[in-house]
CSV table of C-alpha atoms in Angstrom, one decimal:
chain,number,residue,atom,x,y,z
A,16,UNK,CA,43.3,48.6,57.7
A,17,UNK,CA,43.8,49.2,54.2
A,18,UNK,CA,47.7,51.0,53.6
A,19,UNK,CA,46.1,54.0,53.3
A,20,UNK,CA,44.3,54.1,56.1
A,21,UNK,CA,47.9,52.6,58.1
A,22,UNK,CA,50.0,56.0,56.6
A,23,UNK,CA,47.1,58.3,57.7
A,24,UNK,CA,47.2,56.8,61.0
A,25,UNK,CA,50.9,57.2,61.7
A,26,UNK,CA,50.3,60.5,60.5
A,27,UNK,CA,47.5,61.5,63.0
A,28,UNK,CA,50.1,60.1,65.8
A,29,UNK,CA,53.2,61.8,64.6
A,30,UNK,CA,51.2,65.1,64.6
A,31,UNK,CA,49.6,64.6,67.8
A,32,UNK,CA,52.9,62.9,69.3
A,33,UNK,CA,54.9,66.3,68.2
A,34,UNK,CA,52.4,68.7,69.3
A,35,UNK,CA,52.8,67.2,72.7
A,36,UNK,CA,56.5,67.4,72.7
A,37,UNK,CA,55.9,71.1,71.4
A,38,UNK,CA,53.4,72.3,74.1
A,39,UNK,CA,55.7,70.5,76.9
A,40,UNK,CA,59.1,72.7,75.7
A,41,UNK,CA,56.7,75.8,75.4
A,42,UNK,CA,55.2,75.0,78.5
A,43,UNK,CA,59.5,74.8,80.6
A,44,UNK,CA,60.5,77.3,78.5
A,45,UNK,CA,57.5,79.2,80.1
A,46,UNK,CA,58.4,78.4,83.4
A,47,UNK,CA,61.6,78.8,83.1
A,48,UNK,CA,61.2,82.5,82.1
A,49,UNK,CA,58.5,83.1,84.7
A,50,UNK,CA,60.7,82.8,86.8
A,51,UNK,CA,63.2,84.5,85.7
A,52,UNK,CA,60.9,87.4,85.2
A,53,UNK,CA,60.4,86.8,88.8
A,54,UNK,CA,63.6,87.5,90.1
A,55,UNK,CA,63.9,90.7,87.5
A,56,UNK,CA,60.8,92.3,89.3
A,57,UNK,CA,61.7,91.4,93.0
A,58,UNK,CA,65.3,92.9,91.9
A,59,UNK,CA,63.8,96.5,90.7
A,60,UNK,CA,61.1,96.2,93.6
A,61,UNK,CA,64.7,96.0,95.9
A,62,UNK,CA,66.9,98.0,94.0
A,63,UNK,CA,63.4,101.1,94.2
A,64,UNK,CA,62.8,100.5,97.5
A,65,UNK,CA,66.5,100.8,99.2
A,66,UNK,CA,66.8,103.4,96.9
A,67,UNK,CA,63.6,104.9,98.1
A,68,UNK,CA,64.4,104.9,101.7
A,69,UNK,CA,67.7,106.0,101.9
A,70,UNK,CA,67.5,109.4,100.0
A,71,UNK,CA,63.7,110.1,100.6
A,72,UNK,CA,63.1,108.7,103.6
A,73,UNK,CA,66.8,109.2,105.4
A,74,UNK,CA,66.7,105.8,106.7
A,75,UNK,CA,69.4,103.4,107.2
A,76,UNK,CA,69.9,100.5,104.7
A,77,UNK,CA,69.1,98.2,108.1
A,78,UNK,CA,65.9,100.3,108.3
A,79,UNK,CA,64.7,99.8,104.9
A,80,UNK,CA,65.5,95.8,105.4
A,81,UNK,CA,63.5,95.3,107.9
A,82,UNK,CA,59.9,97.7,107.5
A,83,UNK,CA,60.1,98.2,103.9
A,84,UNK,CA,61.1,94.7,102.9
A,85,UNK,CA,59.3,92.5,104.6
A,86,UNK,CA,55.6,92.1,104.3
A,87,UNK,CA,55.9,92.7,100.5
A,88,UNK,CA,54.1,90.7,97.2
A,89,UNK,CA,54.3,87.2,97.6
A,90,UNK,CA,55.2,86.4,94.1
A,91,UNK,CA,58.6,87.7,95.4
A,92,UNK,CA,58.7,87.7,99.0
A,93,UNK,CA,61.1,85.3,99.3
A,94,UNK,CA,63.4,86.3,96.5
A,95,UNK,CA,64.2,89.3,97.6
A,96,UNK,CA,65.9,88.8,101.1
A,97,UNK,CA,68.3,86.6,98.1
A,98,UNK,CA,69.2,89.5,95.9
A,99,UNK,CA,72.5,91.1,97.1
A,100,UNK,CA,72.1,95.2,96.4
A,101,UNK,CA,75.1,97.3,95.4
A,102,UNK,CA,74.3,100.9,97.1
A,103,UNK,CA,76.6,104.1,94.7
A,104,UNK,CA,76.5,107.0,97.5
A,105,UNK,CA,77.9,109.5,94.6
A,106,UNK,CA,76.1,108.3,91.9
A,107,UNK,CA,72.4,108.4,94.0
A,108,UNK,CA,72.0,105.1,92.8
A,109,UNK,CA,71.1,101.7,94.0
A,110,UNK,CA,72.5,98.2,91.5
A,111,UNK,CA,70.8,94.8,91.9
A,112,UNK,CA,72.0,92.3,90.0
A,113,UNK,CA,68.9,89.0,89.1
A,114,UNK,CA,70.6,86.2,86.9
A,115,UNK,CA,74.2,87.3,85.5
A,116,UNK,CA,74.0,87.6,81.5
A,117,UNK,CA,71.7,90.8,81.9
A,118,UNK,CA,72.4,93.8,83.7
A,119,UNK,CA,71.6,94.9,87.3
A,120,UNK,CA,68.0,96.6,88.1
A,121,UNK,CA,69.0,99.8,89.0
A,122,UNK,CA,67.3,102.6,90.8
A,123,UNK,CA,68.1,105.9,89.9
A,124,UNK,CA,67.9,109.3,92.4
A,125,UNK,CA,66.7,113.1,91.7
A,126,UNK,CA,67.2,115.7,94.0
A,127,UNK,CA,63.4,116.7,94.1
A,128,UNK,CA,62.8,114.0,91.7
A,129,UNK,CA,63.1,110.6,93.7
A,130,UNK,CA,63.8,107.3,92.3
A,131,UNK,CA,63.4,106.6,89.3
A,132,UNK,CA,63.3,102.2,88.3
A,133,UNK,CA,64.8,101.4,84.9
A,134,UNK,CA,63.8,99.5,82.6
A,135,UNK,CA,65.0,95.6,82.7
A,136,UNK,CA,68.2,95.6,80.8
A,137,UNK,CA,69.1,99.0,81.2
A,138,UNK,CA,72.9,99.3,81.3
A,139,UNK,CA,73.2,101.8,84.6
A,140,UNK,CA,75.6,104.2,83.1
A,141,UNK,CA,71.9,105.6,81.4
A,142,UNK,CA,70.7,106.9,84.9
A,143,UNK,CA,72.2,109.9,84.0
A,144,UNK,CA,69.7,110.4,80.8
A,145,UNK,CA,67.0,110.1,83.4
A,146,UNK,CA,64.8,113.7,83.2
A,147,UNK,CA,65.7,115.9,85.9
A,148,UNK,CA,65.2,119.4,87.4
A,149,UNK,CA,66.4,122.4,85.2
A,150,UNK,CA,67.9,124.0,88.7
A,151,UNK,CA,69.8,122.2,91.8
A,152,UNK,CA,66.8,121.9,94.4
A,153,UNK,CA,68.5,119.5,96.7
A,154,UNK,CA,66.5,119.2,100.2
A,155,UNK,CA,65.6,123.0,101.6
A,156,UNK,CA,64.0,123.0,104.8
A,157,UNK,CA,61.7,125.2,106.6
A,158,UNK,CA,62.4,123.3,109.8
A,159,UNK,CA,62.6,126.5,112.1
A,160,UNK,CA,60.3,128.3,111.0
A,161,UNK,CA,56.6,128.1,113.0
A,162,UNK,CA,54.4,125.9,112.3
A,163,UNK,CA,52.6,124.6,110.4
A,164,UNK,CA,55.0,126.4,107.1
A,165,UNK,CA,58.2,124.7,110.1
A,166,UNK,CA,58.2,122.9,113.2
A,167,UNK,CA,58.2,125.6,115.9
A,168,UNK,CA,55.4,125.7,117.9
A,169,UNK,CA,54.0,123.2,116.9
A,170,UNK,CA,53.5,120.6,119.2
A,171,UNK,CA,50.3,121.5,122.2
A,172,UNK,CA,49.7,117.6,123.7
A,173,UNK,CA,46.3,117.1,124.8
A,174,UNK,CA,45.4,115.9,128.8
A,175,UNK,CA,44.0,113.0,126.7
A,176,UNK,CA,44.8,112.2,123.3
A,177,UNK,CA,48.3,111.7,123.5
A,178,UNK,CA,47.6,108.4,125.8
A,179,UNK,CA,44.5,107.5,122.7
A,180,UNK,CA,48.1,107.7,120.2
A,181,UNK,CA,49.8,105.9,122.1
A,182,UNK,CA,47.8,102.8,122.0
A,183,UNK,CA,48.3,103.3,118.5
A,184,UNK,CA,51.9,102.0,118.7
A,185,UNK,CA,50.8,99.7,121.3
A,186,UNK,CA,49.3,97.7,118.8
A,187,UNK,CA,45.7,97.9,120.2
A,188,UNK,CA,44.4,98.6,116.8
A,189,UNK,CA,46.1,96.2,115.5
A,190,UNK,CA,48.6,96.3,112.8
A,191,UNK,CA,52.3,97.2,113.4
A,192,UNK,CA,52.4,101.4,114.1
A,193,UNK,CA,55.0,103.6,112.8
A,194,UNK,CA,53.4,106.7,113.4
A,195,UNK,CA,50.5,108.5,115.2
A,196,UNK,CA,49.9,111.7,115.2
A,197,UNK,CA,46.7,114.1,115.9
A,198,UNK,CA,46.3,117.6,115.0
A,199,UNK,CA,43.5,120.3,116.0
A,200,UNK,CA,42.7,123.3,115.8
A,201,UNK,CA,45.6,123.9,114.1
A,202,UNK,CA,47.8,122.7,116.0
A,203,UNK,CA,49.8,119.1,116.9
A,204,UNK,CA,47.7,117.5,119.9
A,205,UNK,CA,49.5,114.1,119.6
A,206,UNK,CA,52.4,112.6,118.3
A,207,UNK,CA,54.3,109.4,118.7
A,208,UNK,CA,56.8,106.8,116.5
A,209,UNK,CA,58.2,104.0,117.0
A,210,UNK,CA,61.6,103.3,117.6
A,211,UNK,CA,64.3,105.1,115.3
A,212,UNK,CA,61.5,107.3,113.7
A,213,UNK,CA,60.6,110.8,114.5
A,214,UNK,CA,59.1,113.2,112.7
A,215,UNK,CA,61.3,113.8,109.9
A,216,UNK,CA,61.0,110.6,109.1
A,217,UNK,CA,60.1,109.9,105.9
A,218,UNK,CA,57.3,106.6,104.4
A,219,UNK,CA,56.1,105.7,101.1
A,220,UNK,CA,52.4,106.8,101.1
A,221,UNK,CA,51.2,103.7,98.8
A,222,UNK,CA,47.3,104.5,98.4
A,223,UNK,CA,47.6,107.7,99.8
A,224,UNK,CA,49.4,109.5,96.8
A,225,UNK,CA,45.9,109.0,95.2
A,226,UNK,CA,44.5,111.4,97.7
A,227,UNK,CA,47.3,114.1,97.0
A,228,UNK,CA,46.8,113.8,92.7
A,229,UNK,CA,43.7,114.3,93.8
A,230,UNK,CA,44.6,117.3,95.7
A,231,UNK,CA,47.1,118.5,92.5
A,232,UNK,CA,44.7,118.0,90.2
A,233,UNK,CA,42.4,120.6,92.2
A,234,UNK,CA,45.5,123.3,92.1
A,235,UNK,CA,45.5,122.7,88.3
A,236,UNK,CA,41.5,123.7,88.0
A,237,UNK,CA,41.9,126.5,90.0
A,238,UNK,CA,44.5,128.0,87.6
A,239,UNK,CA,42.1,127.3,85.1
A,240,UNK,CA,44.3,123.7,83.3
A,241,UNK,CA,41.6,121.2,83.5
A,242,UNK,CA,38.2,120.7,84.2
A,243,UNK,CA,36.6,117.9,85.9
A,244,UNK,CA,33.3,117.5,84.1
A,245,UNK,CA,35.3,117.3,80.5
A,246,UNK,CA,36.7,114.8,78.7
A,247,UNK,CA,40.2,113.2,79.7
A,248,UNK,CA,40.5,113.1,76.2
A,249,UNK,CA,44.7,111.6,76.8
A,250,UNK,CA,46.7,111.5,73.8
A,251,UNK,CA,46.3,108.1,73.6
A,252,UNK,CA,42.5,108.5,73.1
A,253,UNK,CA,41.9,111.7,70.1
A,254,UNK,CA,40.8,109.3,67.6
A,255,UNK,CA,37.1,110.0,66.7
A,256,UNK,CA,36.1,106.9,66.4
A,257,UNK,CA,38.0,106.3,70.7
A,258,UNK,CA,35.2,105.5,72.7
A,259,UNK,CA,37.2,106.2,75.6
A,260,UNK,CA,37.2,110.0,74.5
A,261,UNK,CA,34.0,109.9,76.6
A,262,UNK,CA,36.1,109.5,79.4
A,263,UNK,CA,35.7,112.0,82.1
A,264,UNK,CA,38.3,113.4,84.6
A,265,UNK,CA,35.9,113.6,87.5
A,266,UNK,CA,35.0,109.7,85.6
A,267,UNK,CA,38.8,108.6,85.9
A,268,UNK,CA,38.9,110.5,89.8
A,269,UNK,CA,36.0,108.2,91.3
A,270,UNK,CA,37.6,104.9,89.6
A,271,UNK,CA,34.2,104.8,87.4
A,272,UNK,CA,36.4,105.3,84.4
A,273,UNK,CA,34.9,101.8,83.4
A,274,UNK,CA,37.7,100.0,81.7
A,275,UNK,CA,38.7,96.3,81.9
A,276,UNK,CA,41.5,95.7,84.2
A,277,UNK,CA,43.8,92.1,84.7
A,278,UNK,CA,43.9,92.3,88.1
A,279,UNK,CA,41.9,92.9,90.9
A,280,UNK,CA,42.1,96.3,92.3
A,281,UNK,CA,44.1,96.5,88.6
A,282,UNK,CA,47.8,95.9,90.1
A,283,UNK,CA,50.6,97.7,88.6
A,284,UNK,CA,53.8,95.4,88.5
A,285,UNK,CA,55.2,96.4,85.9
A,286,UNK,CA,55.2,99.8,86.8
A,287,UNK,CA,56.0,99.1,90.5
A,288,UNK,CA,58.8,97.1,89.9
A,289,UNK,CA,59.7,96.4,86.2
A,290,UNK,CA,60.7,100.0,85.4
A,291,UNK,CA,57.6,100.2,82.5
A,292,UNK,CA,56.9,103.7,81.0
A,293,UNK,CA,53.2,105.1,83.8
A,294,UNK,CA,51.3,106.4,80.5
A,295,UNK,CA,51.2,104.5,78.2
A,296,UNK,CA,50.4,101.2,79.8
A,297,UNK,CA,47.7,103.2,81.9
A,298,UNK,CA,46.3,104.4,78.8
A,299,UNK,CA,46.1,100.9,77.3
A,300,UNK,CA,43.0,99.4,78.3
A,301,UNK,CA,39.6,98.7,76.5
A,302,UNK,CA,36.4,99.7,77.9
A,303,UNK,CA,34.0,97.4,79.7
A,304,UNK,CA,31.2,99.2,81.3
A,305,UNK,CA,29.6,102.5,80.6
A,306,UNK,CA,31.9,105.2,82.1
A,307,UNK,CA,30.2,106.8,85.5
A,308,UNK,CA,28.6,104.0,85.9
A,309,UNK,CA,30.6,101.4,87.7
A,310,UNK,CA,33.2,101.7,90.7
A,311,UNK,CA,36.5,99.6,90.5
A,312,UNK,CA,39.2,100.3,92.6
A,313,UNK,CA,41.9,100.8,89.9
A,314,UNK,CA,45.4,102.3,89.7
A,315,UNK,CA,45.8,103.2,86.4
A,316,UNK,CA,42.2,105.7,86.5
A,317,UNK,CA,44.7,107.9,89.1
A,318,UNK,CA,47.5,108.0,86.8
A,319,UNK,CA,45.1,107.9,83.6
A,320,UNK,CA,43.8,111.5,85.3
A,321,UNK,CA,47.2,112.7,86.7
A,322,UNK,CA,48.0,112.0,82.7
A,323,UNK,CA,45.4,114.1,82.0
A,324,UNK,CA,46.6,117.7,84.2
A,325,UNK,CA,50.3,116.2,82.8
A,326,UNK,CA,49.5,116.5,78.9
A,327,UNK,CA,47.9,120.2,79.8
A,328,UNK,CA,50.4,121.8,81.5
A,329,UNK,CA,53.4,123.6,80.0
A,330,UNK,CA,56.3,121.4,79.1
A,331,UNK,CA,58.3,123.6,81.2
A,332,UNK,CA,56.2,123.5,84.6
A,333,UNK,CA,55.9,119.7,84.2
A,334,UNK,CA,58.2,118.4,86.4
A,335,UNK,CA,58.5,121.1,89.3
A,336,UNK,CA,55.1,121.1,89.3
A,337,UNK,CA,53.8,118.7,92.4
A,338,UNK,CA,57.3,120.2,94.4
A,339,UNK,CA,56.6,123.6,93.5
A,340,UNK,CA,53.1,122.6,95.4
A,341,UNK,CA,54.2,121.3,98.0
A,342,UNK,CA,56.9,123.6,99.2
A,343,UNK,CA,54.0,126.1,99.5
A,344,UNK,CA,52.4,124.2,102.5
A,345,UNK,CA,55.8,123.8,103.5
A,346,UNK,CA,55.7,120.1,103.1
A,347,UNK,CA,59.9,119.7,102.7
A,348,UNK,CA,60.1,116.7,102.7
A,349,UNK,CA,57.0,115.2,100.3
A,350,UNK,CA,58.7,113.5,97.0
A,351,UNK,CA,56.4,112.5,94.7
A,352,UNK,CA,58.3,109.8,92.3
A,353,UNK,CA,58.8,109.5,88.7
A,354,UNK,CA,59.1,106.8,86.7
A,355,UNK,CA,62.4,106.7,84.0
A,356,UNK,CA,60.4,108.9,81.7
A,357,UNK,CA,59.3,111.5,84.0
A,358,UNK,CA,56.0,110.9,84.1
A,359,UNK,CA,55.0,111.0,88.2
A,360,UNK,CA,53.2,108.0,89.8
A,361,UNK,CA,50.9,109.2,91.5
A,362,UNK,CA,48.9,105.9,92.2
A,363,UNK,CA,51.3,105.1,94.8
A,364,UNK,CA,55.2,106.8,94.9
A,365,UNK,CA,54.8,109.2,97.2
A,366,UNK,CA,57.2,109.4,100.1
A,367,UNK,CA,56.5,111.8,103.1
A,368,UNK,CA,56.3,112.5,106.7
A,369,UNK,CA,53.8,112.4,108.6
A,370,UNK,CA,53.5,116.1,110.0
A,371,UNK,CA,53.7,116.8,105.9
A,372,UNK,CA,50.2,114.7,105.5
A,373,UNK,CA,49.2,116.5,108.7
A,374,UNK,CA,49.9,119.7,106.9
A,375,UNK,CA,48.0,118.6,103.8
A,376,UNK,CA,44.8,117.5,105.9
A,377,UNK,CA,44.6,121.2,107.4
A,378,UNK,CA,44.5,123.0,103.7
A,379,UNK,CA,41.1,120.7,103.6
A,380,UNK,CA,40.3,122.0,107.0
A,381,UNK,CA,40.9,125.8,105.8
A,382,UNK,CA,38.9,124.7,102.7
A,383,UNK,CA,42.0,125.4,100.4
A,384,UNK,CA,43.2,128.5,101.7
A,385,UNK,CA,46.5,129.1,103.0
A,386,UNK,CA,48.2,131.6,104.3
A,387,UNK,CA,46.1,133.9,102.9
A,388,UNK,CA,46.5,132.1,99.6
A,389,UNK,CA,43.9,129.8,98.7
A,390,UNK,CA,45.5,126.8,96.8
A,391,UNK,CA,42.6,125.0,95.8
A,392,UNK,CA,39.3,125.8,94.4
A,393,UNK,CA,36.2,126.8,96.5
A,394,UNK,CA,34.7,123.8,97.9
A,395,UNK,CA,37.0,121.4,96.5
A,396,UNK,CA,36.6,119.5,100.0
A,397,UNK,CA,33.2,119.5,99.3
A,398,UNK,CA,34.0,117.9,95.2
A,399,UNK,CA,36.6,115.3,96.6
A,400,UNK,CA,34.3,114.3,99.7
A,401,UNK,CA,31.0,113.9,97.9
A,402,UNK,CA,30.2,110.6,96.9
A,403,UNK,CA,28.3,111.4,93.6
A,404,UNK,CA,29.3,108.3,91.9
A,405,UNK,CA,28.7,104.3,92.3
A,406,UNK,CA,29.9,103.1,95.3
A,407,UNK,CA,32.0,100.1,96.4
A,408,UNK,CA,31.0,97.5,98.6
A,409,UNK,CA,32.1,97.2,102.1
A,410,UNK,CA,33.0,99.8,105.1
A,411,UNK,CA,34.0,103.3,103.5
A,412,UNK,CA,32.6,105.1,100.8
A,413,UNK,CA,34.4,106.7,98.1
A,414,UNK,CA,34.5,110.7,96.8
A,415,UNK,CA,36.9,111.9,94.1
A,416,UNK,CA,40.5,110.2,95.5
A,417,UNK,CA,39.3,110.3,99.3
A,418,UNK,CA,37.3,107.3,100.7
A,419,UNK,CA,34.8,108.7,103.3
A,420,UNK,CA,33.7,107.8,106.7
A,421,UNK,CA,30.1,107.9,106.5
A,422,UNK,CA,29.4,105.3,107.8
A,423,UNK,CA,31.8,104.3,110.6
A,424,UNK,CA,30.7,104.1,114.3
A,425,UNK,CA,31.5,107.0,116.2
A,426,UNK,CA,33.1,109.0,113.3
A,427,UNK,CA,31.1,112.0,111.6
A,428,UNK,CA,29.7,112.0,109.1
A,429,UNK,CA,31.6,114.0,107.5
A,430,UNK,CA,35.0,112.6,108.0
A,431,UNK,CA,36.8,111.6,104.4
A,432,UNK,CA,40.4,109.5,104.6
A,433,UNK,CA,43.3,109.1,102.0
A,434,UNK,CA,44.4,105.3,102.4
A,435,UNK,CA,47.1,103.8,101.3
A,436,UNK,CA,48.5,99.7,101.5
A,437,UNK,CA,50.2,98.4,104.7
A,438,UNK,CA,48.4,101.0,106.6
A,439,UNK,CA,48.6,104.1,105.6
A,440,UNK,CA,45.8,106.6,107.1
A,441,UNK,CA,45.0,110.9,106.8
A,442,UNK,CA,41.8,111.2,108.2
A,443,UNK,CA,40.0,114.7,107.6
A,444,UNK,CA,37.1,115.8,110.3
A,445,UNK,CA,36.0,119.2,109.4
A,446,UNK,CA,33.1,119.1,111.9
A,447,UNK,CA,35.4,118.3,114.7
A,448,UNK,CA,38.5,120.7,113.2
A,449,UNK,CA,40.8,117.8,113.2
A,450,UNK,CA,43.3,115.9,111.1
A,451,UNK,CA,44.6,112.0,112.0
A,452,UNK,CA,47.4,110.8,111.1
A,453,UNK,CA,48.5,107.3,111.0
A,454,UNK,CA,51.5,105.1,109.9
A,455,UNK,CA,52.7,101.9,109.7
A,456,UNK,CA,54.0,98.4,108.3
A,457,UNK,CA,51.0,96.1,108.6
A,458,UNK,CA,50.5,92.9,106.1
A,459,UNK,CA,47.3,91.6,105.4
A,460,UNK,CA,47.1,89.0,108.2
A,461,UNK,CA,47.7,91.9,110.6
A,462,UNK,CA,45.5,95.4,109.8
A,463,UNK,CA,44.9,98.7,111.8
A,464,UNK,CA,41.4,98.8,112.5
A,465,UNK,CA,41.3,102.8,111.3
A,466,UNK,CA,37.8,103.5,111.7
A,467,UNK,CA,38.3,102.1,115.9
A,468,UNK,CA,41.3,104.7,116.2
A,469,UNK,CA,39.2,107.7,114.7
A,470,UNK,CA,36.6,106.7,116.9
A,471,UNK,CA,38.7,106.6,120.2
A,472,UNK,CA,40.6,110.0,119.6
A,473,UNK,CA,37.3,111.5,118.5
A,474,UNK,CA,36.2,110.0,122.0
A,475,UNK,CA,38.7,111.1,123.9
A,476,UNK,CA,38.2,115.3,123.1
A,477,UNK,CA,34.5,114.6,123.8
A,478,UNK,CA,35.6,114.6,127.4
């Protein structure tokens, strides 16, 4: 080999060695950063659920540790129990440290708005800067009023139905049930809770929040705020050259935006655990399919759908809008939570009781009427339960923010349902004047069979 060729070979060898060393160092740094990020996310998760469970749910820290902080995301499941939480009752704040050189992850409670997860690296003292409602609206309950605005006179037990509801708590339909409630003819005919739970114990709805969001959108449609058939036209999509301007509110409500998403089901961990602002993140995805042509279950579609309404509401009514609607129904223990900017996270973060969900179901049985006042557009029930968009594979169809039970054996074709992670269900059956609520703490290995339970409840009422 000539001298020049030898020098060239040496340079190539040195370059390759350097590249390998750099790649190894970069990989090691990435691995360390990933581990640190997972700890930060786990700390945020623990702070959020403790905060919400304590001051939205009325639960003890021990109850939350047993129920809310088990059966969680695999990536952080082993980390969460190792982290220590500091509960500040005076400030309404939960702080969880994840490393010595960074501030703890912080969740801040606010009356009527629940808990907001602060961004990673935020000083806990900044919790005072979060958006809050203009006036003090600490929980004001209507418990002594007659049902459904209050709790008085709600129960008229049926001879057969309570036994079926009790079977849900016993595990006969799978899962780990915390509550089962059946409403028929406007009265509660069966109601069961697991130990340490009662009619006022609140749980996170998970994706039942999407249907609650769809209901709030319906109220906004009634008020003339927005039209589902028109472009959602979020602030981020208003450039005339942006193809996302073609996405309608209807597309978003039917999970048919056409967006790309980076995970199956379009998980939103940075929003739920990382303190990332919900609206900017949800709206940035590119189109992969023509709007309205493909079903893809996605948190972002619902976040964007609510944002379309939020941007059109007067600024001074935005924060109070969900709570004001809930109060009209007597849903005084239902709290829709926001991020630290005041954006509602209506894909998952609503806390409510079984009775409040039953009230929501009754609103749909009434086709949007409540105490003589129309709260939803006429035939909104038909709109949310109509499979007019592309349909998912599997046992259930999809309408607009509600699942459809039109192919479930033993269940009327008009049945539709709100469904959420860990076994949260609100089933509405207009033809039987019935609402079924089931709450739980299911895991992926042990799921509740809502179709079988619904069929069993219906069979018991037919005797």
